Short mmCIF file of C-alpha atoms and ligand atoms in Angstrom, two decimals:
data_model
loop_
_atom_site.label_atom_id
_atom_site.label_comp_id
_atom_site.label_asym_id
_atom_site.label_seq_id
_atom_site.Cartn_x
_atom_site.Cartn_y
_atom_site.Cartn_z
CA UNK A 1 44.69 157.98 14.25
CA UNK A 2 48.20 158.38 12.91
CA UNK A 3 51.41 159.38 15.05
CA UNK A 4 52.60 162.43 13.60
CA UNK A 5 56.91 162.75 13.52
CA UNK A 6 58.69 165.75 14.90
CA UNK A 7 61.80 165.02 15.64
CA UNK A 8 64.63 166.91 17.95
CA UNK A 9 66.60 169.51 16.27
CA UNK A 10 69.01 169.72 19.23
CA UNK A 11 68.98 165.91 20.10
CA UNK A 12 71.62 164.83 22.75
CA UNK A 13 75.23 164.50 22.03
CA UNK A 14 76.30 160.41 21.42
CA UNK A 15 78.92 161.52 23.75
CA UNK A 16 76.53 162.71 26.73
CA UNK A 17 74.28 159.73 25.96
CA UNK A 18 76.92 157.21 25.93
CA UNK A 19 77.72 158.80 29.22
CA UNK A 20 74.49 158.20 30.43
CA UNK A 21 73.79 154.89 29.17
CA UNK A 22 77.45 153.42 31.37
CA UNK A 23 75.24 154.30 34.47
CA UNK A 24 71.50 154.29 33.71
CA UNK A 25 69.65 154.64 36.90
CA UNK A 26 66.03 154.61 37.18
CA UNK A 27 64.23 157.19 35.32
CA UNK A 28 67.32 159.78 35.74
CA UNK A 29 67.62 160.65 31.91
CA UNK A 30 65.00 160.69 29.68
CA UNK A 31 65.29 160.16 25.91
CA UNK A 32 64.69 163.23 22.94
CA UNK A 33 61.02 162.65 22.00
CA UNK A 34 58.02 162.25 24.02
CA UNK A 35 54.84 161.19 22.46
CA UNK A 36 51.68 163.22 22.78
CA UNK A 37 47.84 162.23 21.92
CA UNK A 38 44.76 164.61 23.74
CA UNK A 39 41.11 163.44 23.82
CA UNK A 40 38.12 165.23 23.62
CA UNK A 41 34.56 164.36 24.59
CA UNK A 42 33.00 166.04 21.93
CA UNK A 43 35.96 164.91 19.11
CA UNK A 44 37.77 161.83 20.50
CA UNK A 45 41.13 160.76 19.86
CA UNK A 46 43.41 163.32 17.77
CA UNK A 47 46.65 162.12 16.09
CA UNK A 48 49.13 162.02 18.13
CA UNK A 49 52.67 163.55 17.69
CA UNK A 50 55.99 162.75 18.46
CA UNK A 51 57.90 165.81 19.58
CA UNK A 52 60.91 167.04 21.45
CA UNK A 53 61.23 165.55 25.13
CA UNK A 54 60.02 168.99 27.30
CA UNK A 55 57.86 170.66 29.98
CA UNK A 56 54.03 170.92 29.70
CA UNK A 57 52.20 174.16 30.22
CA UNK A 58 48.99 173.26 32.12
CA UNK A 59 46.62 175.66 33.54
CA UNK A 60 46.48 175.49 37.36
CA UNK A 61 43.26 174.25 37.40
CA UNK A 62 43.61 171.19 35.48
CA UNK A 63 41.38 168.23 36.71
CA UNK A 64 44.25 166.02 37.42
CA UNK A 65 46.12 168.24 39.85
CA UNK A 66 42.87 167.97 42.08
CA UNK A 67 40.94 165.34 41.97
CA UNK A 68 44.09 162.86 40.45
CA UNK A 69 42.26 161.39 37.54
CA UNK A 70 45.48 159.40 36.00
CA UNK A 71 46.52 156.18 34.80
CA UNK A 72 50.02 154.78 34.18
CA UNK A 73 51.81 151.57 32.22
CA UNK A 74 55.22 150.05 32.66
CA UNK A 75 56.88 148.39 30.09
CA UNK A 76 60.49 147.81 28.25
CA UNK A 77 62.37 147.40 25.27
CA UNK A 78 65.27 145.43 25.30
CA UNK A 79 68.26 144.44 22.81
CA UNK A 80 68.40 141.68 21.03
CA UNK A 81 71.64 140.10 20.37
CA UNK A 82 71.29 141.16 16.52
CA UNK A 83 71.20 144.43 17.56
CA UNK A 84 67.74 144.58 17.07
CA UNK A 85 65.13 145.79 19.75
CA UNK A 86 61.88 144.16 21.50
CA UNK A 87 58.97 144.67 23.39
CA UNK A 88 57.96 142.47 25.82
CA UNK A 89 53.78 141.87 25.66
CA UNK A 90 52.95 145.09 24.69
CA UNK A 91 49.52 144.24 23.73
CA UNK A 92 48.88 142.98 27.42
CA UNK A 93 50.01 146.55 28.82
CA UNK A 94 47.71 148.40 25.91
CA UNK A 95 44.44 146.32 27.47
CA UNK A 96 45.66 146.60 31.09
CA UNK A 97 45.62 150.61 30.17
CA UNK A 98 42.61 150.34 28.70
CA UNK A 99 40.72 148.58 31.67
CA UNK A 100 42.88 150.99 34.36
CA UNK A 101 40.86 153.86 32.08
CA UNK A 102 37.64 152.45 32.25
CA UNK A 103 38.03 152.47 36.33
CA UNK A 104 39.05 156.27 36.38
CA UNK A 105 36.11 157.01 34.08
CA UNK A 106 39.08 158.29 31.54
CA UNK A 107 38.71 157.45 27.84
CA UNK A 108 40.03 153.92 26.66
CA UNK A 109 42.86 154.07 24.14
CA UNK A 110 42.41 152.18 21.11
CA UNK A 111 45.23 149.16 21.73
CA UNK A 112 46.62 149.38 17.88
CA UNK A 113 46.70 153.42 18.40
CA UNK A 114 48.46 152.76 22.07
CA UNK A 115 50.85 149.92 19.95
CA UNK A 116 51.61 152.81 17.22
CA UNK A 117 52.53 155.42 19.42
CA UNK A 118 54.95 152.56 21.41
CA UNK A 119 56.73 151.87 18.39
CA UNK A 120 57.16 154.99 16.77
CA UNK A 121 58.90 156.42 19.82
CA UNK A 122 61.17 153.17 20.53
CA UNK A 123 61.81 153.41 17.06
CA UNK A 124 62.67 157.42 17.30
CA UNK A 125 64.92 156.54 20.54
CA UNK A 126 66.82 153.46 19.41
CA UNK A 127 70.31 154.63 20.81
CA UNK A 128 68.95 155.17 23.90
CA UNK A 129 68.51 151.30 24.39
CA UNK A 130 71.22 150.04 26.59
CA UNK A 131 73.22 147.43 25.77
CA UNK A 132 73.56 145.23 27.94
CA UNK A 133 71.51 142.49 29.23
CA UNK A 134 69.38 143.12 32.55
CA UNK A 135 69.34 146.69 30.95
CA UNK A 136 66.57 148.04 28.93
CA UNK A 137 64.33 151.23 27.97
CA UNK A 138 62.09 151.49 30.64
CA UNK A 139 58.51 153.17 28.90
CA UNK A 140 56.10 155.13 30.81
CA UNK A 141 52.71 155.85 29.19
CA UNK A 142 50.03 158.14 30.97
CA UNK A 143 46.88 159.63 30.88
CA UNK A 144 45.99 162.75 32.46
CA UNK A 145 42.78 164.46 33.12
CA UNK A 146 43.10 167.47 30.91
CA UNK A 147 39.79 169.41 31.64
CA UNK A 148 40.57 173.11 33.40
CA UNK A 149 37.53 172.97 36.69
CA UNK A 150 37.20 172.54 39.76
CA UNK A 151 33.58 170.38 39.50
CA UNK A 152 33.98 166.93 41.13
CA UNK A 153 32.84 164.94 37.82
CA UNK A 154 34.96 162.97 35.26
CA UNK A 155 37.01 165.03 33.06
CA UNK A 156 35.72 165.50 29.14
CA UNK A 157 39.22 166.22 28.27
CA UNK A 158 41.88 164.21 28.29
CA UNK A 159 46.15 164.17 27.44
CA UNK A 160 48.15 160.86 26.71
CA UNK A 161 51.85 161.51 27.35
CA UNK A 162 54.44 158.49 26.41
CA UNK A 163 58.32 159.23 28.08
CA UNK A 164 61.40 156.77 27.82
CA UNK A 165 64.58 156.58 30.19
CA UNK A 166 67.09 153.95 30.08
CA UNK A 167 67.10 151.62 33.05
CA UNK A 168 69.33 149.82 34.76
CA UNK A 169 68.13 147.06 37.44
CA UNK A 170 65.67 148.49 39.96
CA UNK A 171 66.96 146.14 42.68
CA UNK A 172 71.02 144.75 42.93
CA UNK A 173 70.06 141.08 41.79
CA UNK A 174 73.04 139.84 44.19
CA UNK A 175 70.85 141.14 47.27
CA UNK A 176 67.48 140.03 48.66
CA UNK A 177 65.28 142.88 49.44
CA UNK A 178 63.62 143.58 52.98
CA UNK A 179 59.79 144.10 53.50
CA UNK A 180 57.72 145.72 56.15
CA UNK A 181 54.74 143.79 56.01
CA UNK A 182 51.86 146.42 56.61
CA UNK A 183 48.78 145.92 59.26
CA UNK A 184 48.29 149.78 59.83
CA UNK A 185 47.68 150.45 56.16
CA UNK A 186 45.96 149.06 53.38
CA UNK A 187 46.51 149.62 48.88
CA UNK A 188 43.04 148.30 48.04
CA UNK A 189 39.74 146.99 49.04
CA UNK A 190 37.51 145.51 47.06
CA UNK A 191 35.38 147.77 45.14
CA UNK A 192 38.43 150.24 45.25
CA UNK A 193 41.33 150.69 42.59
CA UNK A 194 43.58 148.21 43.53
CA UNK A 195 43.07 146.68 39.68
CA UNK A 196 44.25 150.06 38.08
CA UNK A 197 47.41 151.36 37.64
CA UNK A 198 46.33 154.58 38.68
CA UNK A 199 48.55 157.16 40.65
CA UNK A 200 46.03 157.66 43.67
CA UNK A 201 47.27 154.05 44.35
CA UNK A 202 51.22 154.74 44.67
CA UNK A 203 50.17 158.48 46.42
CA UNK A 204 48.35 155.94 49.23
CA UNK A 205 51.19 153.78 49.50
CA UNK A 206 53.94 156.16 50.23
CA UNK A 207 53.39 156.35 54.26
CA UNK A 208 53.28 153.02 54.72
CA UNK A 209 56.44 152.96 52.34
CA UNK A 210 57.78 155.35 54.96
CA UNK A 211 57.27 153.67 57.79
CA UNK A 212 59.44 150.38 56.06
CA UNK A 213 62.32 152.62 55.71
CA UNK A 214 62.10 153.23 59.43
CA UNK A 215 61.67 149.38 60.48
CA UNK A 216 65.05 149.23 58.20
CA UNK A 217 62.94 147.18 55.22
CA UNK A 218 63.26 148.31 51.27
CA UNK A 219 59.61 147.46 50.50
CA UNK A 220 55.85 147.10 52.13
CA UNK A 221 53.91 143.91 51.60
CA UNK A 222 50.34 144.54 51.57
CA UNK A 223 47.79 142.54 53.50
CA UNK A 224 43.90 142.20 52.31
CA UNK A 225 41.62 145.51 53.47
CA UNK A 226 39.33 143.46 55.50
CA UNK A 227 40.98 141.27 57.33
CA UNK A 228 44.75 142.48 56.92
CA UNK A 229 45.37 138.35 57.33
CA UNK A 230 45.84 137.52 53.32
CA UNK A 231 49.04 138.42 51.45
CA UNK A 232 48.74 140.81 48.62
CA UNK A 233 51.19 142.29 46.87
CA UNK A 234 54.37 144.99 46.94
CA UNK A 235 54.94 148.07 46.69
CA UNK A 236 55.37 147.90 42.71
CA UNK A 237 55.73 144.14 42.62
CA UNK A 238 53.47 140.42 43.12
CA UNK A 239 54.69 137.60 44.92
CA UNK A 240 55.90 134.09 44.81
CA UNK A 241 56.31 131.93 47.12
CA UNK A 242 58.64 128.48 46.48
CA UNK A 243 57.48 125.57 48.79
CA UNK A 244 59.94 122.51 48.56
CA UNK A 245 63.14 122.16 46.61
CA UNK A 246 64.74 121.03 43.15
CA UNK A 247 62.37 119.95 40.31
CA UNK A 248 59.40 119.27 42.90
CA UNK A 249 59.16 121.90 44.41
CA UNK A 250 55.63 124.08 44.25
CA UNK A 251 55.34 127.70 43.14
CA UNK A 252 53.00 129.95 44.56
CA UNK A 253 51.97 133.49 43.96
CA UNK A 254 48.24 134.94 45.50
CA UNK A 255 45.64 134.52 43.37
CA UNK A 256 43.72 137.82 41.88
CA UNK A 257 41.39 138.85 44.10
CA UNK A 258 40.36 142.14 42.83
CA UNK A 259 42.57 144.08 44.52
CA UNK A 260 45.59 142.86 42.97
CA UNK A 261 47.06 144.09 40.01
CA UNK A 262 46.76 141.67 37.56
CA UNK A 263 51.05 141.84 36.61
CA UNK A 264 52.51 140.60 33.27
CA UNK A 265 55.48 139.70 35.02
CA UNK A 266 53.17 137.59 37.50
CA UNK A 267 51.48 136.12 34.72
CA UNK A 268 54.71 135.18 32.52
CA UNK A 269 56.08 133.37 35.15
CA UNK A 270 53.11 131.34 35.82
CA UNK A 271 54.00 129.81 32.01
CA UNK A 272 57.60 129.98 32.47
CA UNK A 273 57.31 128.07 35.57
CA UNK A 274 55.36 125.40 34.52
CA UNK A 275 57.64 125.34 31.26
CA UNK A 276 60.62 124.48 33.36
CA UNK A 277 58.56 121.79 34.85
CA UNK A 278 57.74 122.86 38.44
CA UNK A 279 54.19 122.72 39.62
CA UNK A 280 52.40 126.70 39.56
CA UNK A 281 48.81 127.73 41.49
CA UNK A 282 47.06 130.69 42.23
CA UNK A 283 45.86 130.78 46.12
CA UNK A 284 45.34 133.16 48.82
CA UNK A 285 48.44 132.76 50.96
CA UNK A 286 48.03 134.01 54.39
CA UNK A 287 50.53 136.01 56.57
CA UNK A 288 50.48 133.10 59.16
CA UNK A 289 51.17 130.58 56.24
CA UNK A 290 54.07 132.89 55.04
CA UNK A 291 55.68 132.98 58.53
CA UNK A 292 55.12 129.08 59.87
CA UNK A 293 56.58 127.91 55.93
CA UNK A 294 59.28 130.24 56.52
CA UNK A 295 59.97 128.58 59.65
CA UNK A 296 59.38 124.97 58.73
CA UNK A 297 61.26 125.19 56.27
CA UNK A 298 58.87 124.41 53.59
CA UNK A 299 58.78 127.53 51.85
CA UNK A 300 62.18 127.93 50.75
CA UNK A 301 62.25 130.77 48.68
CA UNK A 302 60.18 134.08 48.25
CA UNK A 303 60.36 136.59 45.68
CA UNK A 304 58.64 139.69 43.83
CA UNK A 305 58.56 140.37 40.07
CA UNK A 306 57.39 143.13 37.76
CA UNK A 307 58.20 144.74 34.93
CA UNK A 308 61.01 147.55 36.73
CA UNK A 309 62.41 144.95 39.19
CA UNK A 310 62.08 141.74 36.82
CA UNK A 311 62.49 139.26 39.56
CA UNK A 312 63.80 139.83 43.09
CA UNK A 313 64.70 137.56 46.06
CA UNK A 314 62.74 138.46 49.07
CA UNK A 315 65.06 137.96 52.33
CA UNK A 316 63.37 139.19 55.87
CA UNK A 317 59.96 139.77 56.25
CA UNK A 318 58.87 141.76 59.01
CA UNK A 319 55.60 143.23 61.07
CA UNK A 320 53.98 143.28 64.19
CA UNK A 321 54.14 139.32 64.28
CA UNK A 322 57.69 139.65 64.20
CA UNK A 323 60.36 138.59 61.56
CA UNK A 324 61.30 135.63 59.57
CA UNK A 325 63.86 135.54 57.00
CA UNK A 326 63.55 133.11 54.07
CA UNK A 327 66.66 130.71 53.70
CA UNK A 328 69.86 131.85 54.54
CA UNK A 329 68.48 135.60 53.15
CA UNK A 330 70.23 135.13 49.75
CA UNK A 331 68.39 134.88 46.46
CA UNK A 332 67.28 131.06 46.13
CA UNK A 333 68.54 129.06 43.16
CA UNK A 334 64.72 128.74 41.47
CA UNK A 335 64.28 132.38 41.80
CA UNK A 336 67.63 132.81 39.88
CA UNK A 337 66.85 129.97 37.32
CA UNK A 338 63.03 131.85 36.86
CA UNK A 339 64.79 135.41 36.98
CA UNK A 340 67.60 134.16 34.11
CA UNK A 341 64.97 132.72 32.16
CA UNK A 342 62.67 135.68 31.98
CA UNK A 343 65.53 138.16 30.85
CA UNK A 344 66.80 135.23 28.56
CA UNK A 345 63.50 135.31 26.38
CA UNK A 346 63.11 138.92 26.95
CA UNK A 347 66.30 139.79 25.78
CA UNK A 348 65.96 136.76 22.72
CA UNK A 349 68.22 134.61 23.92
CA UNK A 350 65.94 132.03 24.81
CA UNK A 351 63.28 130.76 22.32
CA UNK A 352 59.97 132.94 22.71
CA UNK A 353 57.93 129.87 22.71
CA UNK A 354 54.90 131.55 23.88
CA UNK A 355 55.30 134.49 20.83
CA UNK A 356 55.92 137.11 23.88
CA UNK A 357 58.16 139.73 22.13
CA UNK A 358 57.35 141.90 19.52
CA UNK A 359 60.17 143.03 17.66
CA UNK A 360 60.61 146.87 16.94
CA UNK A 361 63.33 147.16 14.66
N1 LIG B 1 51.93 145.39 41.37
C1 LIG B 1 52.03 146.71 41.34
C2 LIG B 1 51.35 147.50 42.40
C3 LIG B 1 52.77 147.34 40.32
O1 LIG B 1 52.91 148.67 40.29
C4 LIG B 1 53.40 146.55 39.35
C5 LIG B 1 54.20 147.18 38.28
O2 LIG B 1 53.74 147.40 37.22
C6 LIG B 1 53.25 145.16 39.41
C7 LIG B 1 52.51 144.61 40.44
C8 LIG B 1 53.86 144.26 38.39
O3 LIG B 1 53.21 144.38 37.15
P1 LIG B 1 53.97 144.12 35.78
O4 LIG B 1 54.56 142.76 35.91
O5 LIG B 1 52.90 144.16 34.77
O6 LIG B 1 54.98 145.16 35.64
C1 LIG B 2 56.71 148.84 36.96
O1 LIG B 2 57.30 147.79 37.21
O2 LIG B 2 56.52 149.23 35.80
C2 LIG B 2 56.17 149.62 38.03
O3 LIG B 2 55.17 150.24 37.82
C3 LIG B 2 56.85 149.64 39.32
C4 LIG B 2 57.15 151.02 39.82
C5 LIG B 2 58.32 151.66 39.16
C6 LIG B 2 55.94 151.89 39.90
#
């Protein structure tokens, strides 16, 4: 499969772009091209083609508006102080697509076709890389279940769209964010989704997400389905926990249970960590062990990483069993050092030791 080039004839102004790149946002503009693949049961994979960013036409019985057969990936390019631009693991997002397929009974991209389609629209889109560090070209890949019926069955046609908009940082890295830790809700139980990056999961979310903006909190935690006692995850984000201080000090993050997803970001930093010489491990952390470290002192930091929000300082927790707030409710000075040097190595100005970006251009 080849990615077929057809590019803009009425691309954006530099101007307007320019414009748009002093104040990024989060997905508010979106770049000239799109990519598009489609999938067939009967043919598989067709080439895809990189086209003019614009609506889709979709008949209103299209599987996915039902029965919400989709699949997602988050990743970025950033700059590089040549000028030049990288990817960040991209080969870990093309399996982590591939496996979120395979649960949603959607067909599995090849990860070198996936890779192609990547590059060829980073490549397309270069201007629309900001500058400057902590900035970057956020890229959303889907899959969408393209069959037009209304049978409950998995769909034997299929559409794989690729956007780009630049991005600024999801969360103000001078603030800690709040979370509503959930007991009335749950993301995933074993058995269920909680593995893919599927839509369903973020549609299920959004109440509880709700209800956190009414307790005054940015963000839910998730608890386990069963007995809504083990720590999860966020909202779009895993966790670490810091126990101790200085070059001692332990770093935690729950360990993948099945219901987690599996994060890059979560993964890096388990390398990273250990790089900088602090002790890493995977456990199951419970909400009681959160709340009495919090209060004991011994957890002295908390944060949340992923691939929008790179790494964020988690101030007050709070649910039912009331509210502790790590620290003084600042970011802590290992979740800066970790956060620094994650966008150091992302944006290449810390040795790639572990061969983690792939340069574009
Ligand atoms: N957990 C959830 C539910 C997510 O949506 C994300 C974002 O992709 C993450 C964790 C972090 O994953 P990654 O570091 O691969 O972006
Ligand atoms: C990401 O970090 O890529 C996410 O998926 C988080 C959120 C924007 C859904």
């Amino acid at each position: 499969m080849k990615v077929l080039i057809n590019p803009n004839s009425n691309p954006t102004q530099a101007s307007t772009r320019d414009q748009y790149l002093s104040a990024p946002g989060f997905g508010k503009y979106y770049t000239d091209h799109m990519v598009v693949a489609k999938w067939n049961e009967k043919t598989g994979w067709s080439d895809a083609t990189l086209q003019p960013y614009g609506p889709l036409s979709l008949d209103p019985a299209t599987m996915v508006f039902h029965y919400g057969q989709e699949i997602f990936e988050g990743m970025k390019a950033y700059i590089q102080p040549d000028g030049g631009i990288s990817l960040f693991r991209p080969e870990a997002n093309a399996k982590r697509f591939a496996r979120s397929a395979a649960r949603m009974a959607l067909p599995e991209m090849p990860v070198d076709f996936f890779l192609a389609t990547i590059e060829a629209l980073v490549k397309q889109d270069k201007d629309w890389v900001p500058k400057k560090v902590g900035e970057s070209l956020y890229i959303r890949p889907f899959l969408i279940a393209t069959e037009v019926g209304l049978g409950v069955r998995p769909s034997n046609e299929a559409t794989y769209l690729l956007i780009a908009t630049p991005a600024a940082a999801y969360f103000n890295a001078a603030n800690a964010v709040t979370v509503w830790i959930s007991t009335e809700y749950v993301r995933a139980a074993q058995g269920g989704t909680g593995e893919a990056k599927c839509g369903g999961n973020y549609a299920a979310s959004l109440v509880a997400q709700q209800q956190a903006a009414k307790q005054g909190c940015d963000q839910v935690v998730w608890l386990d389905a069963k007995e809504r006692f083990w720590v999860e995850e966020m909202g779009g984000m895993n966790l670490y926990f810091v126990k101790g201080t200085g070059k001692s000090a332990k770093i935690i993050t729950p360990k993948l249970t099945g219901t987690l997803l599996p994060g890059i970001t979560r993964d890096s930093i388990l390398t990273l960590a250990s790089d900088l010489g602090y002790s890493v491990e995977e456990k199951m952390i419970s909400i009681d062990d959160w709340k009495n470290g919090v209060q004991s002192g011994e957890i002295s930091e908390t944060f949340a990483c992923g691939t929008a929000a790179v790494v964020s300082a988690i101030g007050a927790a709070k649910s039912n069993a009331g509210t502790w707030v790590t620290g003084d409710g600042k970011p802590g000075p290992i979740t800066n050092e970790i956060r620094q040097q994650l966008l150091g190595i992302q944006h290449g100005q810390i040795a790639d030791k572990h061969g983690w970006n792939k340069r574009v251009i």
